[in-house]
Amino acid sequence: MTNPARRALPRSLVPLLGESLPGFLLRLAFRLDRSPMRVAELCGLRGGLGTIPYGHLRELSAQHRQQLSHTASLNQREATALTLAPFTEHYPVLGKLRVTSPQFALSARALWAMSASSRFCPQCLRSDGSGIQNNYGAPWQLLWHLPVVFACLKHQRLLESVCPACERLLHGRERNSSGLIEQPQVTRLHPAQCRNLPAERGRYGNARRRGLPCGAWLDNALPQAGGELTDRDIDLLLSLQQRLLERITARRHPTTPADHPFFFDLITATHLIKLSWPLGENLLASATLAGAVDAHAAPIAALTAGRGSRPNGQLVGVRTAPTDSAQCGALLLAAENLLGDLKLESLRARALPLAREAFSRDRIYTGLVLKNSGISTVLSRSTTRRVHGGQTRAGLRIISHNHRYLLEEVPPFLPRSWFDEYFLGFLRQVPSCTSTTERTLRRATPLRLAELITGTTWGECAPALGVTAANARRTLQVLGRHLNPADLWPAFEGVVDKIARDLDISKSRVNYAKRRNSLIDWRLSEESWSLLRDDLSPKLRLHNRTGSHLGTLLIWSEVTQAERSHCPIMRPPHRIDGINRLPSLAAWYLRPDLSQTSPRFILRRRIHAYSRVLAAACDSGRELVVDVEEIVREDITAVRQGAHS
């Protein structure tokens, strides 16, 4: 409820377009010939220790908003528009702040959320010729308090950050407990005049403020900030500012949700660049832009160099935005170039070297910067070191990519035709590639495909593929030993991502889980096995000691696209006696170097035909009956026709 003892001011002002709360208080105080502190007190905004709380700029509580509206004759919308609250939806970094926290100012600076100090455009602070602005000054823009706003698009220039006379920041001391307005008790200063007191060093070296405020006019013509930058550099920074403002004001991104990670990614990228500087100087198009970043990042790089995993005190200023507009704009431009189009493979190539360097300098601090910062999964994966395929940040899991294929449609053992199509180029990068490497890749790829759509570990999603969790974990370790020395995990994941995308658009996906369930109790009959092979060669009949189990093993693995060792007859409770020699015998039948006239090759062709018919029966739910005599007749006919042709 509004305090009835507080009356509305006899004279007030209508907030100007884009005006900030401190700017409004300065103009209103100048009109009433009162101090900003007195006006704030009348409006119910005064805090303890003779300050106007910095948190009011983030948002006003319902009580504060109501009192301000009543006293200054504003409506609720006008009062809210003086704060940064309307920008929270599209600049969600603001949403991370807790106004009531005693660490509010420190968090605001570290998160790049807002700044008590305001950058400014001298031309914007000049009157536009209207009576209101001639008498009481032009508006201090609310957006100037956002660290990511460093340029004025209206006047095509970078913003100033310090008073040209006293060379100190404006509207807020450089300490974490700063209030909203500097020297709020001082009267009769124009809103466009600097309110800073000169700094003197006390007896023990501490800074003391005394004397009269600086009073320098900030709307005088000043040389453009970042004078060492070229016109081309300025154009690049202005273009970047345009893109950032379009996001903040939702002019071209009206559907961006409040939790969209763009700004979290951008800010985290600036931290990564600073922690690894000068490794990322190639992200900037000119030496002058790189020099601007160097002026801010070099002292930070000097602090982190050689510190390893034992921080030697806090790195003050590492996470805060540069106050200088040229430095801030150049750093944000480098961060935007680092992120690029946020495609995993290319982003990892750019970001991982920086992350490694940052971790080598200060593992603990870099880990804190990259942890729980609201960044996208793509950036998090790109900056995460891989050890045997596992992530070094245990809390990070691969979330679902909204793929359209189902877990049941992932073959448990990558088909040979798929492997040859997708992994041919990859294998050239693998040092000392062997048949063991190929088998491990064929085992690992389905597990990775399952991980992409479940967001679980390989061990957790393995049973759904008919694979034990222990086998999945062992596959992860074995493949890691093959790929880690050459840093090929990113390339492996890139290949699997391509398979996943192709699976999404495939119109012939197969439910392999349904096939496995259909064949749990299926066995090839002795009669069928004899019909398939007895007319081929006496040598093939030498293995009759295994009966039809070999045929069951070969056909089951082809229908289900699973490893032969996972066939039910190889495992309890279906395991049969004398089965141990079947895998080696199956490998003898399936050698890739067989002649097309070889009896084993012909038998393999017949098994493939049998498997094709059996697979169709599984898919359609029909009875699992296959006409073996028909398969043999068709094969013999095809061979004769081929011989005649």
XYZ file of C-alpha atoms in Angstrom:
645
model
C 0.000 0.000 0.000
C 1.137 3.538 -0.719
C 2.242 5.427 2.386
C -0.513 8.033 2.855
C 1.998 10.334 4.583
C 3.889 10.671 1.347
C 2.297 13.063 -1.051
C 2.852 13.254 -4.773
C 5.495 15.725 -5.903
C 3.986 19.038 -7.019
C 6.031 18.852 -10.187
C 7.285 15.730 -11.942
C 8.500 14.649 -15.354
C 7.343 12.189 -17.955
C 10.123 9.619 -18.529
C 11.801 10.026 -21.907
C 12.121 7.156 -24.380
C 14.593 4.548 -23.128
C 15.442 6.529 -19.984
C 17.025 4.810 -16.987
C 15.943 5.126 -13.360
C 19.112 6.991 -12.265
C 18.793 9.312 -15.254
C 15.165 10.047 -14.381
C 16.084 10.796 -10.754
C 18.879 13.131 -11.898
C 16.565 15.089 -14.188
C 13.787 15.224 -11.606
C 16.201 16.349 -8.878
C 17.583 19.073 -11.153
C 14.063 20.319 -11.880
C 13.094 20.401 -8.190
C 16.470 21.838 -7.080
C 16.836 18.971 -4.652
C 19.500 16.308 -4.306
C 18.900 12.952 -6.034
C 18.991 11.369 -2.575
C 16.142 13.569 -1.347
C 14.066 12.788 -4.434
C 14.792 9.074 -3.992
C 13.755 9.320 -0.347
C 10.472 10.988 -1.282
C 9.871 8.256 -3.866
C 10.588 5.514 -1.322
C 13.826 4.420 -3.034
C 16.440 5.372 -0.439
C 18.498 2.558 1.022
C 20.821 2.263 3.981
C 24.201 3.971 4.365
C 23.104 6.994 2.373
C 22.816 5.267 -1.000
C 20.207 4.562 -3.610
C 20.411 0.753 -3.888
C 21.933 -0.536 -7.099
C 19.359 -3.357 -7.196
C 16.567 -0.881 -8.008
C 17.991 -0.682 -11.529
C 17.415 -4.422 -12.030
C 13.813 -4.293 -10.866
C 11.560 -2.555 -8.379
C 9.594 -4.483 -5.818
C 5.833 -4.019 -5.939
C 6.029 -1.694 -2.950
C 8.825 0.433 -4.417
C 7.135 0.554 -7.806
C 3.849 1.641 -6.266
C 5.495 4.369 -4.158
C 7.508 5.704 -7.119
C 4.403 5.723 -9.311
C 2.405 7.587 -6.672
C 5.061 10.177 -5.799
C 6.291 10.906 -9.335
C 2.812 10.659 -10.914
C 3.775 7.732 -13.126
C 1.760 4.711 -14.099
C 2.995 1.205 -13.304
C 4.223 0.601 -16.847
C 6.289 3.805 -16.851
C 7.846 2.934 -13.502
C 8.769 -0.570 -14.687
C 10.204 0.782 -17.947
C 12.806 2.757 -15.966
C 14.388 -0.563 -14.886
C 15.999 -3.426 -16.758
C 13.143 -5.805 -15.893
C 11.548 -5.592 -19.385
C 14.774 -6.914 -20.953
C 15.016 -10.035 -18.800
C 13.102 -12.199 -21.271
C 15.557 -11.652 -24.101
C 18.673 -10.933 -22.020
C 18.193 -13.811 -19.564
C 21.512 -13.143 -17.829
C 19.528 -10.609 -15.781
C 17.342 -13.426 -14.521
C 20.356 -14.986 -12.756
C 20.531 -12.073 -10.314
C 18.971 -12.056 -6.861
C 18.272 -8.442 -5.950
C 18.142 -9.245 -2.229
C 21.543 -10.968 -2.206
C 24.359 -9.158 -0.363
C 26.602 -10.198 -3.270
C 24.275 -8.618 -5.817
C 26.751 -6.063 -7.207
C 29.559 -8.616 -7.437
C 27.301 -11.142 -9.184
C 26.020 -8.495 -11.589
C 29.549 -7.657 -12.687
C 30.771 -11.260 -12.878
C 27.762 -12.430 -14.876
C 27.879 -9.498 -17.325
C 24.308 -8.823 -16.232
C 24.413 -5.078 -15.562
C 26.676 -2.271 -14.439
C 26.093 0.477 -11.886
C 28.388 2.608 -13.993
C 26.898 3.861 -17.228
C 28.618 4.215 -20.554
C 27.366 7.193 -22.528
C 27.189 8.850 -25.910
C 28.038 12.582 -25.639
C 25.788 13.399 -28.578
C 22.840 11.592 -26.986
C 23.301 13.642 -23.804
C 22.842 16.884 -25.713
C 19.408 18.437 -25.854
C 17.343 17.648 -28.906
C 16.061 21.226 -28.857
C 12.830 20.512 -27.002
C 11.921 22.641 -24.002
C 12.075 19.711 -21.606
C 15.574 18.668 -22.669
C 16.808 22.269 -22.885
C 15.763 22.824 -19.275
C 16.441 19.488 -17.604
C 18.748 17.509 -19.860
C 18.582 14.597 -22.260
C 17.951 11.047 -21.022
C 20.607 8.667 -19.769
C 19.754 5.512 -21.691
C 18.816 2.386 -19.765
C 20.608 0.103 -22.236
C 23.918 1.816 -21.448
C 23.950 -0.130 -18.172
C 24.175 -3.477 -20.024
C 27.792 -4.631 -20.462
C 27.028 -5.918 -23.969
C 25.992 -2.416 -25.134
C 29.145 -0.569 -26.172
C 28.111 1.538 -29.188
C 25.524 4.111 -30.197
C 23.956 3.119 -33.488
C 22.163 6.451 -33.831
C 25.422 8.385 -33.933
C 27.556 5.535 -35.296
C 30.169 5.706 -32.570
C 31.479 3.768 -29.594
C 30.224 4.806 -26.179
C 32.423 6.623 -23.701
C 33.040 4.898 -20.383
C 34.835 7.487 -18.226
C 34.655 11.204 -17.585
C 37.130 12.974 -19.893
C 38.220 15.254 -17.041
C 38.605 13.012 -13.985
C 38.958 9.778 -16.020
C 36.732 7.805 -13.662
C 33.636 5.714 -14.255
C 30.284 7.447 -13.968
C 27.205 6.864 -11.819
C 28.705 4.267 -9.595
C 31.934 3.708 -7.719
C 34.297 1.011 -8.913
C 33.624 -1.086 -5.815
C 31.153 -3.922 -5.520
C 28.914 -2.139 -2.995
C 28.314 0.867 -5.246
C 25.035 2.741 -5.121
C 23.037 3.764 -8.134
C 24.194 7.401 -8.281
C 27.538 8.905 -7.345
C 27.370 11.640 -4.706
C 23.542 11.481 -4.513
C 23.445 14.152 -1.798
C 24.976 16.853 -4.077
C 22.508 19.368 -5.538
C 22.444 21.733 -8.513
C 24.470 19.573 -10.860
C 23.037 19.173 -14.341
C 22.287 15.558 -15.333
C 24.996 15.831 -18.009
C 27.687 16.841 -15.484
C 30.133 14.433 -13.844
C 29.400 13.876 -10.142
C 32.705 12.181 -9.248
C 34.829 13.480 -6.402
C 38.578 13.619 -6.995
C 40.517 10.738 -5.449
C 43.348 11.360 -3.017
C 45.585 8.830 -1.363
C 45.385 8.705 2.378
C 48.168 8.125 4.863
C 48.035 4.365 4.419
C 47.551 4.386 0.664
C 43.781 4.056 0.720
C 41.684 6.192 -1.626
C 39.728 9.048 -0.058
C 37.179 11.264 -1.781
C 37.058 14.885 -0.808
C 36.462 18.296 -2.332
C 33.929 19.386 -4.924
C 32.507 17.101 -7.617
C 34.297 17.053 -10.951
C 31.401 18.816 -12.690
C 32.798 18.298 -16.197
C 30.201 18.432 -18.974
C 29.794 15.053 -20.596
C 27.853 16.247 -23.644
C 30.807 18.141 -25.114
C 32.244 16.925 -28.386
C 34.745 14.179 -27.620
C 37.023 12.154 -29.887
C 35.492 8.768 -30.563
C 36.407 6.052 -28.077
C 38.774 3.477 -29.491
C 40.683 6.037 -31.527
C 43.328 3.472 -32.445
C 40.742 1.391 -34.331
C 40.333 1.706 -38.086
C 37.102 2.614 -39.835
C 36.775 -1.026 -40.838
C 37.122 -2.059 -37.181
C 34.430 0.400 -36.144
C 32.103 -0.920 -38.851
C 32.571 -4.482 -37.573
C 31.810 -3.415 -34.008
C 28.743 -1.421 -35.033
C 27.426 -4.420 -36.989
C 27.943 -6.615 -33.942
C 26.125 -4.093 -31.750
C 23.229 -4.104 -34.200
C 22.937 -7.905 -33.952
C 23.104 -7.867 -30.159
C 20.483 -5.134 -29.817
C 18.174 -6.992 -32.179
C 18.291 -9.915 -29.761
C 17.944 -7.827 -26.609
C 14.975 -5.861 -27.941
C 13.556 -8.850 -29.883
C 13.266 -6.834 -33.075
C 14.377 -9.790 -35.194
C 14.237 -12.561 -32.638
C 10.705 -12.264 -31.218
C 10.469 -15.977 -30.479
C 13.703 -16.237 -28.487
C 12.699 -17.845 -25.175
C 13.844 -16.510 -21.833
C 16.177 -19.445 -21.292
C 17.811 -19.218 -24.717
C 21.552 -19.810 -24.212
C 22.867 -17.322 -26.811
C 24.060 -14.680 -24.336
C 25.276 -17.294 -21.859
C 27.326 -18.839 -24.679
C 28.644 -15.453 -25.770
C 29.709 -14.405 -22.280
C 31.274 -17.777 -21.494
C 33.213 -17.522 -24.745
C 34.667 -14.179 -23.570
C 35.881 -15.842 -20.361
C 37.473 -18.652 -22.350
C 39.259 -16.182 -24.626
C 40.611 -14.190 -21.694
C 41.769 -17.260 -19.782
C 43.688 -18.580 -22.806
C 44.836 -15.286 -24.346
C 46.662 -14.722 -26.708
C 45.730 -18.103 -28.159
C 42.479 -16.719 -29.598
C 43.846 -13.587 -31.272
C 43.287 -15.208 -34.680
C 39.541 -14.816 -34.034
C 39.837 -11.106 -34.839
C 40.226 -9.634 -38.298
C 42.820 -6.984 -37.507
C 45.819 -6.324 -35.300
C 44.112 -3.248 -33.851
C 41.108 -5.258 -32.675
C 43.442 -7.894 -31.237
C 45.361 -5.087 -29.538
C 42.168 -3.835 -27.904
C 41.499 -7.289 -26.440
C 45.142 -7.638 -25.457
C 44.957 -4.470 -23.368
C 42.249 -6.112 -21.256
C 43.244 -9.786 -21.426
C 47.043 -9.627 -21.149
C 47.034 -8.787 -17.408
C 44.621 -11.656 -16.819
C 46.795 -14.027 -18.863
C 49.786 -12.963 -16.771
C 47.885 -13.842 -13.598
C 46.894 -17.300 -14.831
C 50.167 -18.285 -16.552
C 51.986 -21.020 -14.711
C 49.432 -21.378 -11.928
C 48.356 -24.887 -12.914
C 45.685 -26.445 -10.722
C 46.434 -24.450 -7.528
C 44.774 -21.027 -7.599
C 46.829 -18.414 -5.790
C 43.902 -16.277 -4.654
C 40.965 -15.010 -6.654
C 41.465 -13.758 -10.181
C 39.835 -10.405 -9.657
C 38.365 -9.053 -12.875
C 38.635 -12.242 -14.934
C 34.896 -12.617 -15.309
C 33.921 -8.953 -15.487
C 33.336 -7.091 -18.731
C 35.906 -4.538 -19.867
C 34.761 -1.034 -19.005
C 36.361 0.386 -22.149
C 33.924 0.199 -25.067
C 36.538 -0.668 -27.694
C 37.959 -3.466 -25.559
C 34.499 -4.792 -24.723
C 33.298 -4.693 -28.317
C 36.437 -6.380 -29.633
C 36.183 -9.111 -26.987
C 32.528 -9.754 -27.836
C 33.395 -9.847 -31.533
C 36.055 -12.473 -30.843
C 33.525 -14.444 -28.782
C 30.959 -14.311 -31.583
C 33.570 -15.525 -34.075
C 34.536 -18.317 -31.700
C 30.935 -19.539 -31.480
C 30.306 -19.256 -35.226
C 27.232 -21.197 -36.287
C 27.363 -23.427 -33.167
C 27.924 -26.562 -35.226
C 29.497 -29.127 -32.941
C 32.404 -30.338 -35.063
C 33.622 -26.911 -36.224
C 33.010 -25.280 -32.827
C 34.988 -27.982 -31.088
C 37.909 -27.382 -33.450
C 37.915 -23.693 -32.455
C 37.023 -23.924 -28.770
C 38.788 -27.043 -27.515
C 42.354 -25.668 -27.942
C 41.343 -22.581 -25.935
C 39.705 -24.729 -23.264
C 42.806 -26.908 -22.981
C 45.054 -23.897 -22.588
C 42.736 -22.374 -19.993
C 42.598 -25.648 -18.057
C 46.370 -25.950 -18.158
C 46.719 -22.473 -16.647
C 44.050 -22.756 -13.989
C 42.056 -25.964 -13.947
C 39.845 -25.061 -10.975
C 38.918 -21.565 -12.104
C 38.288 -22.624 -15.702
C 36.094 -25.454 -14.478
C 34.051 -22.981 -12.437
C 33.638 -20.668 -15.425
C 32.334 -23.495 -17.601
C 30.138 -25.098 -14.945
C 26.448 -24.308 -14.435
C 26.588 -21.158 -16.532
C 23.463 -21.833 -18.594
C 25.442 -22.454 -21.770
C 24.204 -24.606 -24.614
C 24.948 -28.314 -24.742
C 26.893 -27.752 -27.975
C 29.321 -25.308 -26.347
C 29.595 -27.454 -23.245
C 30.465 -30.511 -25.332
C 32.888 -28.489 -27.412
C 34.893 -27.394 -24.381
C 34.814 -30.756 -22.615
C 37.880 -32.917 -22.764
C 37.222 -36.575 -23.561
C 38.819 -39.495 -21.736
C 37.964 -42.882 -23.267
C 34.816 -41.281 -24.600
C 33.670 -40.196 -21.152
C 33.254 -36.553 -20.218
C 35.573 -34.965 -17.699
C 32.677 -32.924 -16.308
C 30.583 -35.679 -14.786
C 27.486 -33.518 -14.466
C 27.242 -32.980 -18.212
C 25.128 -35.525 -20.053
C 24.327 -35.689 -23.727
C 20.690 -34.700 -23.980
C 18.282 -35.825 -26.657
C 18.786 -34.148 -30.006
C 15.148 -34.683 -30.948
C 16.081 -37.307 -33.513
C 13.219 -39.069 -35.222
C 14.620 -42.594 -35.197
C 13.737 -44.865 -32.276
C 15.954 -46.846 -29.965
C 14.394 -50.055 -31.325
C 15.593 -49.054 -34.815
C 19.290 -49.000 -33.893
C 21.124 -52.145 -35.069
C 23.154 -53.586 -32.156
C 26.204 -54.204 -34.381
C 26.731 -51.692 -37.178
C 26.036 -53.422 -40.519
C 29.096 -53.880 -42.690
C 27.575 -51.856 -45.525
C 26.978 -48.910 -43.172
C 30.482 -49.157 -41.801
C 32.055 -49.114 -45.252
C 29.933 -46.120 -46.280
C 30.502 -43.879 -43.260
C 33.840 -44.867 -41.741
C 36.086 -45.238 -44.779
C 37.565 -41.750 -44.455
C 37.704 -41.936 -40.670
C 39.791 -45.108 -40.694
C 42.568 -43.294 -42.562
C 43.043 -41.096 -39.500
C 43.254 -43.973 -37.013
C 46.862 -44.960 -36.233
C 47.582 -48.699 -36.398
C 44.051 -49.595 -37.446
C 43.328 -53.308 -37.091
C 40.360 -55.629 -37.381
C 39.904 -55.188 -33.639
C 39.529 -51.433 -34.178
C 36.861 -52.037 -36.815
C 34.898 -54.430 -34.602
C 35.076 -51.982 -31.712
C 33.803 -49.157 -33.918
C 30.917 -51.344 -35.099
C 30.050 -52.084 -31.462
C 30.464 -48.492 -30.297
C 28.471 -46.746 -33.013
C 25.070 -48.220 -32.010
C 25.778 -47.340 -28.382
C 26.504 -43.751 -29.368
C 23.328 -43.637 -31.508
C 21.378 -44.852 -28.487
C 23.043 -42.246 -26.265
C 21.992 -39.460 -28.630
C 18.296 -40.196 -28.230
C 18.212 -41.328 -24.590
C 20.682 -38.957 -22.957
C 21.976 -41.868 -20.844
C 25.379 -43.493 -20.597
C 26.434 -46.344 -22.845
C 26.098 -48.804 -19.985
C 22.575 -47.597 -19.217
C 21.235 -47.787 -22.769
C 23.072 -51.003 -23.744
C 20.409 -53.519 -22.487
C 17.846 -51.989 -24.858
C 20.178 -53.067 -27.697
C 20.560 -56.579 -26.343
C 24.054 -55.776 -25.048
C 25.173 -56.079 -21.438
C 26.219 -52.964 -19.542
C 29.625 -54.526 -18.859
C 30.216 -55.075 -22.585
C 29.236 -51.471 -23.304
C 31.637 -50.085 -20.714
C 34.409 -52.313 -22.023
C 33.731 -51.108 -25.568
C 34.041 -47.526 -24.367
C 37.412 -48.200 -22.777
C 38.821 -50.172 -25.699
C 37.761 -47.599 -28.266
C 39.165 -44.853 -26.055
C 42.576 -46.500 -26.114
C 42.439 -46.542 -29.917
C 41.180 -42.994 -30.457
C 42.434 -40.840 -27.576
C 46.131 -40.700 -28.569
C 45.141 -39.145 -31.899
C 42.339 -37.037 -30.365
C 39.789 -38.679 -32.655
C 36.764 -38.709 -30.348
C 35.326 -35.547 -31.932
C 35.731 -37.053 -35.413
C 34.116 -40.327 -34.288
C 31.141 -38.444 -32.876
C 30.907 -36.439 -36.098
C 30.593 -39.648 -38.133
C 27.909 -41.005 -35.806
C 26.034 -37.701 -35.984
C 25.957 -38.088 -39.772
C 24.528 -41.613 -39.404
C 21.917 -40.268 -36.976
C 20.842 -37.541 -39.406
C 20.525 -40.066 -42.238
C 18.520 -42.391 -40.013
C 16.151 -39.526 -39.282
C 15.238 -39.121 -42.934
C 15.342 -42.808 -43.868
C 12.047 -44.323 -44.983
C 13.218 -47.902 -44.501
C 14.111 -48.047 -40.822
C 13.908 -51.519 -39.239
C 12.634 -52.465 -35.792
C 15.574 -54.640 -34.747
C 14.215 -55.089 -31.232
C 11.090 -56.713 -32.703
C 13.266 -59.074 -34.728
C 15.283 -60.074 -31.655
C 12.121 -60.745 -29.683
C 10.646 -62.787 -32.536
C 13.728 -65.007 -32.760
C 14.340 -65.723 -29.074
C 13.098 -69.308 -29.412
C 13.705 -69.728 -33.159
C 16.057 -72.482 -34.342
C 16.995 -73.602 -37.839
C 15.837 -77.173 -38.382
C 18.317 -79.912 -39.280
C 16.379 -80.580 -42.474
C 16.605 -76.970 -43.600
C 20.326 -76.822 -42.826
C 20.933 -79.963 -44.880
C 18.927 -78.606 -47.817
C 20.967 -75.397 -47.799
C 24.360 -77.040 -48.054
C 24.331 -80.766 -48.852
C 24.513 -80.283 -52.633
C 27.586 -78.038 -52.461
C 30.688 -79.889 -51.276
C 31.691 -82.830 -49.105
C 33.867 -80.463 -47.082
C 30.844 -78.590 -45.830
C 29.384 -81.824 -44.474
C 32.441 -82.359 -42.263
C 30.947 -79.987 -39.703
C 27.820 -82.004 -39.086
C 28.962 -82.393 -35.472
C 27.578 -78.920 -34.805
C 24.267 -79.814 -36.409
C 22.109 -76.889 -37.454
C 23.408 -74.628 -34.666
C 25.908 -73.010 -37.009
C 23.101 -72.119 -39.439
C 21.018 -70.738 -36.548
C 23.933 -68.558 -35.469
C 24.652 -67.213 -38.965
C 21.020 -66.483 -39.855
C 20.124 -64.961 -36.466
C 23.045 -62.498 -36.573
C 22.178 -61.394 -40.109
C 18.471 -60.897 -39.411
C 19.052 -58.972 -36.169
C 22.293 -57.229 -37.242
C 23.758 -58.243 -33.884
C 27.016 -59.911 -32.966
C 26.997 -63.697 -33.141
C 28.132 -63.928 -29.515
C 24.790 -62.386 -28.499
C 22.706 -65.118 -30.161
C 20.377 -66.827 -27.653
C 21.960 -70.228 -28.258
C 25.257 -68.762 -27.001
C 23.794 -67.524 -23.718
C 21.968 -68.995 -20.737
C 19.309 -70.260 -20.388
C 19.302 -71.158 -24.100
C 22.997 -72.067 -24.296
C 23.583 -75.491 -25.789
C 26.374 -77.954 -25.152
C 29.448 -77.959 -27.388
C 28.812 -74.446 -28.614
C 32.252 -72.981 -27.926
C 33.711 -73.720 -31.364
C 30.809 -72.128 -33.281
C 32.202 -68.547 -33.446
C 35.479 -69.632 -35.065
C 33.606 -71.929 -37.446
C 31.269 -69.070 -38.397
C 34.274 -66.863 -39.131
C 35.619 -69.620 -41.427
C 32.366 -69.534 -43.401
C 32.297 -65.744 -43.614
C 35.847 -64.962 -44.719
C 35.704 -61.932 -47.059
C 38.296 -63.264 -49.522
C 36.208 -66.179 -50.806
C 35.821 -66.792 -54.513
C 32.272 -66.408 -55.828
C 32.419 -70.059 -56.985
C 33.508 -71.277 -53.562
C 30.983 -73.578 -51.825
C 31.261 -71.421 -48.713
C 30.444 -68.276 -50.726
C 27.408 -70.004 -52.294
C 26.227 -71.147 -48.870
C 26.638 -67.628 -47.567
C 24.512 -66.347 -50.455
C 21.772 -68.842 -49.616
C 21.920 -67.885 -45.935
C 21.485 -64.265 -46.968
C 18.397 -65.167 -49.035
C 16.993 -67.205 -46.134
C 17.673 -64.303 -43.729
C 15.913 -61.845 -46.017
C 12.727 -63.959 -46.062
C 12.885 -64.608 -42.313
C 13.409 -60.886 -41.591
C 10.323 -60.005 -43.650
C 8.306 -62.544 -41.646
C 9.530 -60.976 -38.369
C 8.690 -57.462 -39.551
C 5.191 -58.396 -40.661
C 4.425 -60.659 -37.720
C 3.843 -63.699 -39.959
C 4.692 -67.270 -39.038
C 8.448 -67.875 -39.195
C 8.349 -70.385 -42.040
C 10.802 -70.280 -44.937
C 10.651 -72.438 -48.093
C 14.275 -73.612 -48.207
C 13.779 -75.716 -51.366
C 12.594 -72.612 -53.212
C 15.678 -70.670 -52.075
C 18.024 -73.433 -53.273
C 16.206 -73.725 -56.642
C 16.374 -69.983 -57.234
C 20.075 -69.954 -56.356
C 20.895 -72.842 -58.692
C 18.890 -71.213 -61.494
C 20.662 -67.891 -60.980
C 24.084 -69.588 -61.100
C 23.220 -71.432 -64.347
C 21.874 -68.284 -65.975
C 25.024 -66.443 -64.957
C 27.197 -69.171 -66.447
C 25.317 -69.091 -69.766
C 25.486 -65.320 -69.990
